[in-house]
């Protein structure tokens, strides 16, 4: 008999919460099969089967808090599921009809138990059952997006009701009176959302945050991209976007203004001799900031490839702790959602964050003439305790100049 343990958390993570068990007691699994998911303040960690065998006991249930390397279940390697164990319900197969049976002694008919509701319940994952309990929404009334129409945790977070259905609890009682479109639901915050909320609140309360703005003419960069994007993709196997040049421009600006690449540790200023730039990514679980390591050593193709890889992992909830720890500077691109201008909030202990925004055609004065140019507002939020206004403005102007004349990066000017 072997223990199933939670992963070893890094020092920055105190504990985690079991959000879903993918197996039941007595179920046979193969090596590396997914057993459970544990959500921490930063990522969701997977617990997999150490070998072929049977899960003999589940010690920690869904919503239980677990510590690093804590036992959450027990496992018997090489064992087989017992013959009398309940078979798994195949969501693709309809429940077999159960006919009423006549008592063997010729008495009154015995009412057969309808197994459909029971099968539906077993087919739901622990996370779905937990969400149903918290929200009062009956999963059977929700349109499922999983295999065979199975209802997932995401479906329960934003339920789309089946036609001609009403929102009811598992007990059959309505949980909300329908008054036109005036309905509401209460959903508890995830650990990640709580952590993001606390960190953003702390950043606004514990730093002397100030934001400076500038605008950049995107035409030179857009012309360069239009000219070389096909050749770039053919050679490197990845599309050429705007983010890679902003990352390279930010890296060059960080070299010129070391204070922007520094962090505060108590009364000490820590100047970093490396350039790890975080790129804010929106995912179904909330805002995450995967980090590009040593961007001064990366080519534009390397940056584009890594951003694409990290973005895919973020959408699948597969980012690891190493992907998001550290970072000396952050870039957030609200422009992909249509944001014209914003004041990004710092990501402590970093002392600055760059905000990119939407590209819009605007009339601009150029050499005494009015021209229509694609313009973008840039915002740099910074901790005024660490960075003076002069440095912040010069840093942002440097990024503007490098973006408006990309050849300066190639010529190291």
mmCIF file of C-alpha atoms in Angstrom:
data_model
loop_
_atom_site.group_PDB
_atom_site.id
_atom_site.type_symbol
_atom_site.label_atom_id
_atom_site.label_comp_id
_atom_site.label_asym_id
_atom_site.label_seq_id
_atom_site.Cartn_x
_atom_site.Cartn_y
_atom_site.Cartn_z
ATOM 1 C CA UNK A 1 0.000 0.000 0.000
ATOM 2 C CA UNK A 2 1.395 3.411 -0.981
ATOM 3 C CA UNK A 3 0.352 6.949 -0.125
ATOM 4 C CA UNK A 4 -0.970 9.419 -2.682
ATOM 5 C CA UNK A 5 0.558 12.749 -1.718
ATOM 6 C CA UNK A 6 0.054 16.352 -2.699
ATOM 7 C CA UNK A 7 2.919 17.841 -4.719
ATOM 8 C CA UNK A 8 5.737 19.626 -2.923
ATOM 9 C CA UNK A 9 4.756 23.300 -2.913
ATOM 10 C CA UNK A 10 7.398 26.039 -3.229
ATOM 11 C CA UNK A 11 8.063 28.299 -0.244
ATOM 12 C CA UNK A 12 5.766 30.998 -1.625
ATOM 13 C CA UNK A 13 2.752 28.637 -1.544
ATOM 14 C CA UNK A 14 1.457 27.726 1.915
ATOM 15 C CA UNK A 15 -1.294 25.288 1.014
ATOM 16 C CA UNK A 16 -3.801 24.256 -1.637
ATOM 17 C CA UNK A 17 -7.399 23.138 -2.037
ATOM 18 C CA UNK A 18 -8.613 19.950 -3.694
ATOM 19 C CA UNK A 19 -10.980 21.093 -6.437
ATOM 20 C CA UNK A 20 -11.676 17.775 -8.122
ATOM 21 C CA UNK A 21 -11.121 14.037 -7.822
ATOM 22 C CA UNK A 22 -11.155 12.286 -11.199
ATOM 23 C CA UNK A 23 -11.375 8.817 -9.641
ATOM 24 C CA UNK A 24 -13.366 7.057 -6.951
ATOM 25 C CA UNK A 25 -12.356 4.591 -4.267
ATOM 26 C CA UNK A 26 -11.779 1.123 -5.705
ATOM 27 C CA UNK A 27 -11.217 2.425 -9.234
ATOM 28 C CA UNK A 28 -8.439 0.893 -11.306
ATOM 29 C CA UNK A 29 -6.056 3.338 -12.974
ATOM 30 C CA UNK A 30 -2.972 3.233 -15.158
ATOM 31 C CA UNK A 31 0.367 4.891 -14.549
ATOM 32 C CA UNK A 32 0.254 8.702 -14.990
ATOM 33 C CA UNK A 33 -3.564 8.782 -15.063
ATOM 34 C CA UNK A 34 -4.923 12.011 -13.576
ATOM 35 C CA UNK A 35 -6.196 11.368 -10.046
ATOM 36 C CA UNK A 36 -6.901 14.801 -8.578
ATOM 37 C CA UNK A 37 -6.433 18.541 -9.076
ATOM 38 C CA UNK A 38 -5.195 20.852 -6.343
ATOM 39 C CA UNK A 39 -5.640 24.607 -6.698
ATOM 40 C CA UNK A 40 -3.067 26.882 -5.079
ATOM 41 C CA UNK A 41 -2.883 30.662 -5.009
ATOM 42 C CA UNK A 42 -1.125 30.614 -8.372
ATOM 43 C CA UNK A 43 -1.768 27.440 -10.369
ATOM 44 C CA UNK A 44 -3.727 24.204 -10.457
ATOM 45 C CA UNK A 45 -1.455 21.227 -9.771
ATOM 46 C CA UNK A 46 -2.208 17.725 -10.996
ATOM 47 C CA UNK A 47 -1.758 14.547 -8.959
ATOM 48 C CA UNK A 48 -1.162 11.506 -11.165
ATOM 49 C CA UNK A 49 -1.065 7.779 -10.513
ATOM 50 C CA UNK A 50 2.458 6.582 -9.592
ATOM 51 C CA UNK A 51 1.871 3.179 -11.192
ATOM 52 C CA UNK A 52 -0.786 0.793 -12.473
ATOM 53 C CA UNK A 53 -3.103 -0.196 -9.641
ATOM 54 C CA UNK A 54 -6.180 0.712 -7.630
ATOM 55 C CA UNK A 55 -7.096 3.791 -5.582
ATOM 56 C CA UNK A 56 -8.021 2.136 -2.302
ATOM 57 C CA UNK A 57 -8.914 5.197 -0.218
ATOM 58 C CA UNK A 58 -9.540 8.921 -0.636
ATOM 59 C CA UNK A 59 -8.370 10.704 2.510
ATOM 60 C CA UNK A 60 -8.923 14.344 1.515
ATOM 61 C CA UNK A 61 -12.208 15.320 -0.076
ATOM 62 C CA UNK A 62 -13.102 18.099 -2.506
ATOM 63 C CA UNK A 63 -12.727 21.562 -0.905
ATOM 64 C CA UNK A 64 -10.356 20.213 1.779
ATOM 65 C CA UNK A 65 -7.181 22.227 2.384
ATOM 66 C CA UNK A 66 -3.957 20.279 1.970
ATOM 67 C CA UNK A 67 -0.355 21.067 2.811
ATOM 68 C CA UNK A 68 2.767 20.408 0.809
ATOM 69 C CA UNK A 69 3.493 16.666 0.458
ATOM 70 C CA UNK A 70 0.446 15.776 2.606
ATOM 71 C CA UNK A 71 -1.249 12.392 2.154
ATOM 72 C CA UNK A 72 -4.524 12.789 0.262
ATOM 73 C CA UNK A 73 -5.255 9.149 -0.550
ATOM 74 C CA UNK A 74 -3.934 5.597 -0.676
ATOM 75 C CA UNK A 75 -2.960 3.463 -3.624
ATOM 76 C CA UNK A 76 -2.197 -0.214 -4.159
ATOM 77 C CA UNK A 77 0.192 -0.833 -7.030
ATOM 78 C CA UNK A 78 -0.433 -3.830 -9.257
ATOM 79 C CA UNK A 79 -3.894 -4.469 -7.846
ATOM 80 C CA UNK A 80 -7.055 -4.932 -9.877
ATOM 81 C CA UNK A 81 -10.500 -3.543 -9.209
ATOM 82 C CA UNK A 82 -12.768 -6.029 -7.442
ATOM 83 C CA UNK A 83 -15.374 -7.771 -9.561
ATOM 84 C CA UNK A 84 -18.223 -6.435 -7.455
ATOM 85 C CA UNK A 85 -17.128 -2.825 -7.740
ATOM 86 C CA UNK A 86 -19.620 -0.573 -9.508
ATOM 87 C CA UNK A 87 -18.864 -0.099 -13.171
ATOM 88 C CA UNK A 88 -18.149 3.392 -14.371
ATOM 89 C CA UNK A 89 -21.015 5.139 -16.101
ATOM 90 C CA UNK A 90 -20.355 5.887 -19.745
ATOM 91 C CA UNK A 91 -21.751 9.377 -20.461
ATOM 92 C CA UNK A 92 -22.208 8.415 -24.116
ATOM 93 C CA UNK A 93 -24.567 5.518 -23.284
ATOM 94 C CA UNK A 94 -28.184 6.167 -22.239
ATOM 95 C CA UNK A 95 -29.332 4.653 -18.991
ATOM 96 C CA UNK A 96 -30.983 1.256 -19.513
ATOM 97 C CA UNK A 97 -34.697 1.230 -18.689
ATOM 98 C CA UNK A 98 -35.582 -0.561 -15.503
ATOM 99 C CA UNK A 99 -38.802 -2.540 -15.572
ATOM 100 C CA UNK A 100 -40.988 -3.193 -12.571
ATOM 101 C CA UNK A 101 -40.479 -6.669 -11.193
ATOM 102 C CA UNK A 102 -43.048 -9.080 -9.773
ATOM 103 C CA UNK A 103 -42.292 -10.405 -6.321
ATOM 104 C CA UNK A 104 -41.077 -14.008 -6.331
ATOM 105 C CA UNK A 105 -43.832 -15.105 -3.964
ATOM 106 C CA UNK A 106 -46.587 -13.886 -6.272
ATOM 107 C CA UNK A 107 -47.344 -10.897 -4.088
ATOM 108 C CA UNK A 108 -47.788 -7.283 -5.095
ATOM 109 C CA UNK A 109 -45.443 -5.928 -7.734
ATOM 110 C CA UNK A 110 -42.201 -4.491 -6.394
ATOM 111 C CA UNK A 111 -41.615 -0.932 -7.585
ATOM 112 C CA UNK A 112 -38.319 -0.862 -9.462
ATOM 113 C CA UNK A 113 -35.864 1.878 -8.549
ATOM 114 C CA UNK A 114 -35.186 4.315 -11.376
ATOM 115 C CA UNK A 115 -31.409 4.420 -11.747
ATOM 116 C CA UNK A 116 -31.294 7.394 -14.118
ATOM 117 C CA UNK A 117 -30.924 10.085 -11.463
ATOM 118 C CA UNK A 118 -28.335 7.982 -9.672
ATOM 119 C CA UNK A 119 -26.395 7.501 -12.891
ATOM 120 C CA UNK A 120 -26.611 11.214 -13.643
ATOM 121 C CA UNK A 121 -25.234 11.981 -10.209
ATOM 122 C CA UNK A 122 -22.347 9.533 -10.565
ATOM 123 C CA UNK A 123 -21.532 10.934 -13.983
ATOM 124 C CA UNK A 124 -20.997 14.370 -12.486
ATOM 125 C CA UNK A 125 -17.509 15.193 -11.289
ATOM 126 C CA UNK A 126 -16.959 16.232 -7.663
ATOM 127 C CA UNK A 127 -16.297 19.796 -8.850
ATOM 128 C CA UNK A 128 -19.656 19.891 -10.641
ATOM 129 C CA UNK A 129 -21.468 18.521 -7.592
ATOM 130 C CA UNK A 130 -19.699 21.096 -5.419
ATOM 131 C CA UNK A 131 -20.687 23.921 -7.770
ATOM 132 C CA UNK A 132 -24.277 22.649 -7.799
ATOM 133 C CA UNK A 133 -24.372 22.625 -4.011
ATOM 134 C CA UNK A 134 -22.996 26.169 -3.775
ATOM 135 C CA UNK A 135 -25.131 27.724 -6.508
ATOM 136 C CA UNK A 136 -28.264 25.622 -6.170
ATOM 137 C CA UNK A 137 -28.350 25.048 -9.921
ATOM 138 C CA UNK A 138 -29.343 21.526 -10.932
ATOM 139 C CA UNK A 139 -26.669 20.217 -13.377
ATOM 140 C CA UNK A 140 -29.366 18.238 -15.199
ATOM 141 C CA UNK A 141 -30.880 21.546 -16.337
ATOM 142 C CA UNK A 142 -27.567 22.895 -17.708
ATOM 143 C CA UNK A 143 -26.321 22.502 -21.263
ATOM 144 C CA UNK A 144 -23.102 20.462 -21.061
ATOM 145 C CA UNK A 145 -20.068 21.140 -23.251
ATOM 146 C CA UNK A 146 -18.156 17.999 -22.284
ATOM 147 C CA UNK A 147 -18.010 14.656 -24.010
ATOM 148 C CA UNK A 148 -21.446 13.292 -24.711
ATOM 149 C CA UNK A 149 -23.052 16.451 -23.337
ATOM 150 C CA UNK A 150 -21.444 16.014 -19.932
ATOM 151 C CA UNK A 151 -21.670 19.058 -17.662
ATOM 152 C CA UNK A 152 -18.281 20.464 -16.661
ATOM 153 C CA UNK A 153 -17.128 22.803 -13.907
ATOM 154 C CA UNK A 154 -16.907 25.629 -16.459
ATOM 155 C CA UNK A 155 -20.520 25.003 -17.522
ATOM 156 C CA UNK A 156 -21.623 25.390 -13.898
ATOM 157 C CA UNK A 157 -19.676 28.640 -13.508
ATOM 158 C CA UNK A 158 -21.608 30.208 -16.408
ATOM 159 C CA UNK A 159 -24.636 27.961 -16.864
ATOM 160 C CA UNK A 160 -26.635 27.906 -20.077
ATOM 161 C CA UNK A 161 -29.980 26.375 -19.270
ATOM 162 C CA UNK A 162 -31.601 23.801 -21.480
ATOM 163 C CA UNK A 163 -34.700 24.787 -23.394
ATOM 164 C CA UNK A 164 -37.887 24.933 -21.334
ATOM 165 C CA UNK A 165 -36.017 24.444 -18.074
ATOM 166 C CA UNK A 166 -36.077 26.461 -14.878
ATOM 167 C CA UNK A 167 -33.266 26.865 -12.393
ATOM 168 C CA UNK A 168 -33.951 24.476 -9.545
ATOM 169 C CA UNK A 169 -31.957 23.052 -6.702
ATOM 170 C CA UNK A 170 -31.296 19.336 -6.330
ATOM 171 C CA UNK A 171 -34.271 19.199 -3.983
ATOM 172 C CA UNK A 172 -36.521 20.492 -6.739
ATOM 173 C CA UNK A 173 -37.142 23.899 -5.132
ATOM 174 C CA UNK A 174 -36.550 26.986 -7.283
ATOM 175 C CA UNK A 175 -33.478 28.909 -6.166
ATOM 176 C CA UNK A 176 -34.424 32.177 -7.855
ATOM 177 C CA UNK A 177 -37.766 33.694 -8.650
ATOM 178 C CA UNK A 178 -37.896 34.531 -12.341
ATOM 179 C CA UNK A 179 -38.969 38.136 -12.830
ATOM 180 C CA UNK A 180 -38.213 38.825 -16.466
ATOM 181 C CA UNK A 181 -34.426 38.999 -16.773
ATOM 182 C CA UNK A 182 -33.884 39.883 -13.109
ATOM 183 C CA UNK A 183 -32.089 36.776 -11.885
ATOM 184 C CA UNK A 184 -28.900 36.474 -9.908
ATOM 185 C CA UNK A 185 -26.570 33.807 -8.634
ATOM 186 C CA UNK A 186 -23.905 33.686 -5.938
ATOM 187 C CA UNK A 187 -20.601 31.973 -6.740
ATOM 188 C CA UNK A 188 -17.657 31.783 -4.312
ATOM 189 C CA UNK A 189 -14.343 33.265 -5.441
ATOM 190 C CA UNK A 190 -11.624 30.852 -6.481
ATOM 191 C CA UNK A 191 -8.296 30.858 -4.662
ATOM 192 C CA UNK A 192 -6.659 32.458 -7.694
ATOM 193 C CA UNK A 193 -9.251 35.235 -7.839
ATOM 194 C CA UNK A 194 -8.854 35.875 -4.104
ATOM 195 C CA UNK A 195 -5.080 36.058 -4.483
ATOM 196 C CA UNK A 196 -5.298 38.437 -7.442
ATOM 197 C CA UNK A 197 -7.750 40.637 -5.532
ATOM 198 C CA UNK A 198 -5.538 40.753 -2.436
ATOM 199 C CA UNK A 199 -2.375 41.502 -4.421
ATOM 200 C CA UNK A 200 -4.009 44.284 -6.415
ATOM 201 C CA UNK A 201 -5.422 45.829 -3.259
ATOM 202 C CA UNK A 202 -2.042 45.599 -1.544
ATOM 203 C CA UNK A 203 -0.313 47.185 -4.551
ATOM 204 C CA UNK A 204 -2.643 50.181 -4.454
ATOM 205 C CA UNK A 205 -2.339 50.588 -0.671
ATOM 206 C CA UNK A 206 1.343 49.825 -0.074
ATOM 207 C CA UNK A 207 3.028 51.565 -3.006
ATOM 208 C CA UNK A 208 3.285 55.179 -4.138
ATOM 209 C CA UNK A 209 1.894 54.295 -7.547
ATOM 210 C CA UNK A 210 1.869 56.883 -10.294
ATOM 211 C CA UNK A 211 1.134 56.539 -14.017
ATOM 212 C CA UNK A 212 2.665 58.447 -16.923
ATOM 213 C CA UNK A 213 1.310 58.318 -20.477
ATOM 214 C CA UNK A 214 2.614 58.719 -23.991
ATOM 215 C CA UNK A 215 1.447 57.840 -27.479
ATOM 216 C CA UNK A 216 3.252 55.930 -30.171
ATOM 217 C CA UNK A 217 2.882 55.934 -33.944
ATOM 218 C CA UNK A 218 2.430 52.279 -34.870
ATOM 219 C CA UNK A 219 2.699 52.813 -38.657
ATOM 220 C CA UNK A 220 6.433 51.949 -38.972
ATOM 221 C CA UNK A 221 5.948 48.747 -36.978
ATOM 222 C CA UNK A 222 2.784 47.815 -38.864
ATOM 223 C CA UNK A 223 4.537 48.417 -42.222
ATOM 224 C CA UNK A 224 7.468 46.244 -41.141
ATOM 225 C CA UNK A 225 5.145 43.487 -40.001
ATOM 226 C CA UNK A 226 3.138 43.574 -43.232
ATOM 227 C CA UNK A 227 6.346 43.370 -45.291
ATOM 228 C CA UNK A 228 8.059 40.529 -43.463
ATOM 229 C CA UNK A 229 5.326 38.531 -41.691
ATOM 230 C CA UNK A 230 5.089 35.820 -44.365
ATOM 231 C CA UNK A 231 8.862 35.321 -44.522
ATOM 232 C CA UNK A 232 9.068 35.392 -40.728
ATOM 233 C CA UNK A 233 6.406 32.709 -40.313
ATOM 234 C CA UNK A 234 7.890 30.559 -43.061
ATOM 235 C CA UNK A 235 11.339 30.607 -41.485
ATOM 236 C CA UNK A 236 10.489 30.451 -37.789
ATOM 237 C CA UNK A 237 7.143 28.642 -37.818
ATOM 238 C CA UNK A 238 5.429 31.297 -35.706
ATOM 239 C CA UNK A 239 3.474 34.413 -36.559
ATOM 240 C CA UNK A 240 5.056 37.842 -36.151
ATOM 241 C CA UNK A 241 3.092 39.955 -33.679
ATOM 242 C CA UNK A 242 3.583 43.298 -32.008
ATOM 243 C CA UNK A 243 4.326 41.919 -28.539
ATOM 244 C CA UNK A 244 7.784 40.616 -29.444
ATOM 245 C CA UNK A 245 9.026 44.046 -30.482
ATOM 246 C CA UNK A 246 7.546 45.656 -27.365
ATOM 247 C CA UNK A 247 9.292 43.018 -25.239
ATOM 248 C CA UNK A 248 12.614 43.704 -26.980
ATOM 249 C CA UNK A 249 12.082 47.480 -26.737
ATOM 250 C CA UNK A 250 11.242 47.185 -23.024
ATOM 251 C CA UNK A 251 14.354 45.056 -22.466
ATOM 252 C CA UNK A 252 16.564 47.702 -24.082
ATOM 253 C CA UNK A 253 14.913 50.443 -22.027
ATOM 254 C CA UNK A 254 15.433 48.417 -18.830
ATOM 255 C CA UNK A 255 19.158 48.240 -19.619
ATOM 256 C CA UNK A 256 19.306 52.013 -19.837
ATOM 257 C CA UNK A 257 17.256 52.624 -16.686
ATOM 258 C CA UNK A 258 18.232 49.977 -14.085
ATOM 259 C CA UNK A 259 15.908 51.462 -11.432
ATOM 260 C CA UNK A 260 12.887 50.333 -13.452
ATOM 261 C CA UNK A 261 14.280 46.778 -13.418
ATOM 262 C CA UNK A 262 14.828 46.842 -9.651
ATOM 263 C CA UNK A 263 12.639 45.861 -6.712
ATOM 264 C CA UNK A 264 12.249 46.895 -3.094
ATOM 265 C CA UNK A 265 13.007 44.446 -0.280
ATOM 266 C CA UNK A 266 12.256 46.215 2.985
ATOM 267 C CA UNK A 267 14.682 49.137 3.114
ATOM 268 C CA UNK A 268 16.930 47.637 0.430
ATOM 269 C CA UNK A 269 16.907 48.246 -3.311
ATOM 270 C CA UNK A 270 17.629 45.089 -5.319
ATOM 271 C CA UNK A 271 19.024 45.797 -8.791
ATOM 272 C CA UNK A 272 18.536 42.778 -11.033
ATOM 273 C CA UNK A 273 21.258 41.883 -13.514
ATOM 274 C CA UNK A 274 18.817 39.904 -15.663
ATOM 275 C CA UNK A 275 15.651 40.698 -17.584
ATOM 276 C CA UNK A 276 12.632 38.513 -16.858
ATOM 277 C CA UNK A 277 9.523 40.108 -18.335
ATOM 278 C CA UNK A 278 6.052 38.940 -17.350
ATOM 279 C CA UNK A 279 3.266 39.071 -19.914
ATOM 280 C CA UNK A 280 -0.221 39.381 -18.422
ATOM 281 C CA UNK A 281 -2.619 36.801 -19.892
ATOM 282 C CA UNK A 282 -6.363 36.518 -19.324
ATOM 283 C CA UNK A 283 -7.580 32.942 -18.806
ATOM 284 C CA UNK A 284 -10.799 31.262 -17.719
ATOM 285 C CA UNK A 285 -9.391 31.076 -14.187
ATOM 286 C CA UNK A 286 -8.457 34.763 -14.072
ATOM 287 C CA UNK A 287 -5.431 36.929 -14.748
ATOM 288 C CA UNK A 288 -2.087 35.133 -14.782
ATOM 289 C CA UNK A 289 1.377 36.499 -15.556
ATOM 290 C CA UNK A 290 3.740 33.935 -17.099
ATOM 291 C CA UNK A 291 7.359 35.105 -17.293
ATOM 292 C CA UNK A 292 9.759 35.235 -20.234
ATOM 293 C CA UNK A 293 13.255 34.503 -18.885
ATOM 294 C CA UNK A 294 16.371 36.374 -20.031
ATOM 295 C CA UNK A 295 14.671 38.365 -22.755
ATOM 296 C CA UNK A 296 17.976 40.068 -23.584
ATOM 297 C CA UNK A 297 19.154 36.722 -24.973
ATOM 298 C CA UNK A 298 15.961 35.946 -26.895
ATOM 299 C CA UNK A 299 15.309 36.721 -30.541
ATOM 300 C CA UNK A 300 11.946 38.062 -31.659
ATOM 301 C CA UNK A 301 11.104 34.579 -32.928
ATOM 302 C CA UNK A 302 11.978 33.128 -29.515
ATOM 303 C CA UNK A 303 9.724 35.682 -27.815
ATOM 304 C CA UNK A 304 6.769 34.998 -30.135
ATOM 305 C CA UNK A 305 7.157 31.240 -29.777
ATOM 306 C CA UNK A 306 7.397 31.372 -25.985
ATOM 307 C CA UNK A 307 4.439 33.736 -25.647
ATOM 308 C CA UNK A 308 2.333 31.422 -27.800
ATOM 309 C CA UNK A 309 3.380 28.416 -25.709
ATOM 310 C CA UNK A 310 2.678 30.108 -22.382
ATOM 311 C CA UNK A 311 -0.631 31.505 -23.626
ATOM 312 C CA UNK A 312 -1.776 28.026 -24.622
ATOM 313 C CA UNK A 313 -0.816 26.624 -21.226
ATOM 314 C CA UNK A 314 -2.664 29.472 -19.499
ATOM 315 C CA UNK A 315 -5.898 28.774 -21.368
ATOM 316 C CA UNK A 316 -5.669 25.089 -20.446
ATOM 317 C CA UNK A 317 -4.805 25.863 -16.822
ATOM 318 C CA UNK A 318 -1.515 24.002 -17.227
ATOM 319 C CA UNK A 319 0.949 26.728 -16.233
ATOM 320 C CA UNK A 320 3.484 25.585 -13.649
ATOM 321 C CA UNK A 321 4.729 27.559 -10.688
ATOM 322 C CA UNK A 322 8.098 28.042 -12.374
ATOM 323 C CA UNK A 323 6.324 29.674 -15.317
ATOM 324 C CA UNK A 324 4.901 32.439 -13.113
ATOM 325 C CA UNK A 325 7.405 33.027 -10.320
ATOM 326 C CA UNK A 326 9.901 35.844 -10.437
ATOM 327 C CA UNK A 327 9.807 38.534 -13.074
ATOM 328 C CA UNK A 328 11.411 41.966 -12.957
ATOM 329 C CA UNK A 329 8.964 43.878 -15.192
ATOM 330 C CA UNK A 330 5.475 43.281 -16.613
ATOM 331 C CA UNK A 331 3.688 44.143 -19.856
ATOM 332 C CA UNK A 332 -0.114 44.117 -20.006
ATOM 333 C CA UNK A 333 -1.934 44.427 -23.331
ATOM 334 C CA UNK A 334 -5.490 45.606 -22.769
ATOM 335 C CA UNK A 335 -5.668 46.651 -26.396
ATOM 336 C CA UNK A 336 -6.639 43.143 -27.480
ATOM 337 C CA UNK A 337 -9.943 43.721 -25.658
ATOM 338 C CA UNK A 338 -10.418 47.221 -27.081
ATOM 339 C CA UNK A 339 -9.104 49.300 -24.168
ATOM 340 C CA UNK A 340 -8.199 52.820 -25.295
ATOM 341 C CA UNK A 341 -6.411 53.903 -22.117
ATOM 342 C CA UNK A 342 -5.934 52.568 -18.585
ATOM 343 C CA UNK A 343 -3.679 52.772 -15.545
ATOM 344 C CA UNK A 344 -2.230 49.267 -14.994
ATOM 345 C CA UNK A 345 -1.643 48.218 -11.390
ATOM 346 C CA UNK A 346 1.815 47.162 -10.223
ATOM 347 C CA UNK A 347 2.735 43.523 -9.754
ATOM 348 C CA UNK A 348 4.768 43.631 -6.483
ATOM 349 C CA UNK A 349 7.623 43.377 -5.742
ATOM 350 C CA UNK A 350 8.176 44.777 -9.245
ATOM 351 C CA UNK A 351 8.297 48.560 -9.404
ATOM 352 C CA UNK A 352 6.860 49.193 -12.884
ATOM 353 C CA UNK A 353 4.375 47.832 -15.427
ATOM 354 C CA UNK A 354 3.780 48.844 -19.045
ATOM 355 C CA UNK A 355 0.243 49.010 -20.401
ATOM 356 C CA UNK A 356 -0.420 48.654 -24.143
ATOM 357 C CA UNK A 357 -3.761 49.674 -25.622
ATOM 358 C CA UNK A 358 -5.855 49.600 -28.781
ATOM 359 C CA UNK A 359 -4.512 50.931 -32.073
ATOM 360 C CA UNK A 360 -6.845 53.569 -33.508
ATOM 361 C CA UNK A 361 -6.549 55.830 -36.529
ATOM 362 C CA UNK A 362 -6.336 59.474 -35.406
ATOM 363 C CA UNK A 363 -5.548 62.791 -37.123
ATOM 364 C CA UNK A 364 -2.006 63.821 -36.163
ATOM 365 C CA UNK A 365 0.066 66.901 -37.022
ATOM 366 C CA UNK A 366 3.155 65.816 -38.994
ATOM 367 C CA UNK A 367 5.520 68.493 -40.367
ATOM 368 C CA UNK A 368 2.755 71.054 -40.338
ATOM 369 C CA UNK A 369 0.263 68.785 -42.074
ATOM 370 C CA UNK A 370 -2.584 66.650 -40.761
ATOM 371 C CA UNK A 371 -2.180 62.925 -41.379
ATOM 372 C CA UNK A 372 -4.282 59.963 -40.312
ATOM 373 C CA UNK A 373 -1.997 57.602 -38.384
ATOM 374 C CA UNK A 374 -2.524 54.399 -36.347
ATOM 375 C CA UNK A 375 -1.811 55.541 -32.807
ATOM 376 C CA UNK A 376 -1.558 53.676 -29.506
ATOM 377 C CA UNK A 377 -1.534 55.073 -25.985
ATOM 378 C CA UNK A 378 1.152 53.665 -23.717
ATOM 379 C CA UNK A 379 0.909 53.816 -19.921
ATOM 380 C CA UNK A 380 3.706 53.217 -17.430
ATOM 381 C CA UNK A 381 2.662 52.753 -13.811
ATOM 382 C CA UNK A 382 5.576 52.886 -11.389
ATOM 383 C CA UNK A 383 6.388 53.029 -7.689
ATOM 384 C CA UNK A 384 7.405 56.617 -7.007
ATOM 385 C CA UNK A 385 9.311 55.529 -3.896
ATOM 386 C CA UNK A 386 11.795 53.806 -6.153
ATOM 387 C CA UNK A 387 11.564 55.540 -9.523
ATOM 388 C CA UNK A 388 11.682 59.297 -10.053
ATOM 389 C CA UNK A 389 9.335 60.928 -12.522
ATOM 390 C CA UNK A 390 12.225 61.873 -14.808
ATOM 391 C CA UNK A 391 13.374 58.239 -15.101
ATOM 392 C CA UNK A 392 9.843 57.001 -15.688
ATOM 393 C CA UNK A 393 9.163 59.488 -18.488
ATOM 394 C CA UNK A 394 12.530 58.851 -20.141
ATOM 395 C CA UNK A 395 11.967 55.096 -19.936
ATOM 396 C CA UNK A 396 8.591 55.398 -21.660
ATOM 397 C CA UNK A 397 9.958 57.767 -24.296
ATOM 398 C CA UNK A 398 12.736 55.250 -25.030
ATOM 399 C CA UNK A 399 10.156 52.538 -25.714
ATOM 400 C CA UNK A 400 8.218 54.966 -27.926
ATOM 401 C CA UNK A 401 11.322 55.812 -29.975
ATOM 402 C CA UNK A 402 12.330 52.177 -30.425
ATOM 403 C CA UNK A 403 8.837 51.144 -31.522
ATOM 404 C CA UNK A 404 8.528 54.046 -33.954
ATOM 405 C CA UNK A 405 11.914 53.215 -35.480
ATOM 406 C CA UNK A 406 12.490 49.440 -35.139
ATOM 407 C CA UNK A 407 15.837 49.672 -36.959
ATOM 408 C CA UNK A 408 17.288 51.261 -33.809
ATOM 409 C CA UNK A 409 16.997 47.888 -32.067
ATOM 410 C CA UNK A 410 18.916 46.128 -34.826
ATOM 411 C CA UNK A 411 21.613 48.813 -34.899
ATOM 412 C CA UNK A 412 21.822 49.023 -31.076
ATOM 413 C CA UNK A 413 21.193 52.772 -31.099
#
